[in-house]
mmCIF file of C-alpha atoms in Angstrom:
data_model
loop_
_atom_site.group_PDB
_atom_site.id
_atom_site.type_symbol
_atom_site.label_atom_id
_atom_site.label_comp_id
_atom_site.label_asym_id
_atom_site.label_seq_id
_atom_site.Cartn_x
_atom_site.Cartn_y
_atom_site.Cartn_z
ATOM 1 C CA MET A 1 -25.572 25.481 5.412
ATOM 2 C CA LEU A 2 -24.334 22.635 7.672
ATOM 3 C CA GLY A 3 -24.316 25.391 10.526
ATOM 4 C CA LEU A 4 -21.257 27.114 9.113
ATOM 5 C CA GLY A 5 -23.012 30.418 8.431
ATOM 6 C CA ASP A 6 -20.786 31.534 5.218
ATOM 7 C CA GLY A 7 -20.322 29.019 1.931
ATOM 8 C CA TRP A 8 -16.819 30.357 2.275
ATOM 9 C CA VAL A 9 -16.758 28.779 6.167
ATOM 10 C CA ALA A 10 -17.766 25.733 4.723
ATOM 11 C CA ALA A 11 -15.854 25.823 1.634
ATOM 12 C CA ALA A 12 -12.418 25.907 3.699
ATOM 13 C CA PHE A 13 -13.483 23.120 6.217
ATOM 14 C CA ILE A 14 -14.105 20.651 3.452
ATOM 15 C CA ALA A 15 -11.011 21.636 1.965
ATOM 16 C CA ASN A 16 -9.774 21.034 5.302
ATOM 17 C CA ILE A 17 -10.850 17.350 5.446
ATOM 18 C CA LEU A 18 -9.562 16.937 2.116
ATOM 19 C CA ILE A 19 -6.016 17.791 2.197
ATOM 20 C CA VAL A 20 -5.460 15.538 5.631
ATOM 21 C CA LEU A 21 -7.143 12.952 3.423
ATOM 22 C CA ILE A 22 -4.440 13.654 0.592
ATOM 23 C CA CYS A 23 -1.804 13.815 3.293
ATOM 24 C CA VAL A 24 -2.531 10.343 4.978
ATOM 25 C CA VAL A 25 -2.956 8.200 1.590
ATOM 26 C CA TYR A 26 0.355 9.604 0.684
ATOM 27 C CA GLY A 27 1.939 8.790 3.987
ATOM 28 C CA VAL A 28 0.253 5.529 3.519
ATOM 29 C CA LEU A 29 1.813 5.317 -0.112
ATOM 30 C CA ASN A 30 5.005 6.167 1.396
ATOM 31 C CA TRP A 31 5.533 4.708 4.832
ATOM 32 C CA ASN A 32 8.924 2.992 3.885
ATOM 33 C CA ARG A 33 9.986 3.922 0.705
ATOM 34 C CA SER A 34 13.354 5.097 2.353
ATOM 35 C CA ASP A 35 14.562 1.506 4.010
ATOM 36 C CA GLU A 36 13.745 0.234 -0.112
ATOM 37 C CA GLU A 37 15.904 3.013 -1.483
ATOM 38 C CA GLU A 38 18.969 2.114 0.925
ATOM 39 C CA GLU A 39 18.376 -1.804 -0.124
ATOM 40 C CA THR A 40 18.903 -1.055 -3.659
ATOM 41 C CA LYS A 41 21.974 1.201 -3.187
ATOM 42 C CA GLU A 42 23.700 -1.390 -0.850
ATOM 43 C CA ASN A 43 22.852 -4.004 -3.650
ATOM 44 C CA SER A 44 24.444 -2.226 -6.240
ATOM 45 C CA LYS A 45 27.490 -1.530 -4.781
ATOM 46 C CA SER A 46 28.464 -4.976 -3.676
#
């Protein structure tokens, strides 16, 4: 299987790639979230 020798090694390799993709998508979606939260807090105080 792709020269990886064992199915468990292939599963770990694929899982690693999937986790990286999930983290990248999460980071992109939440890139400036803290800035927006601070602005709404400041606007609600005034």
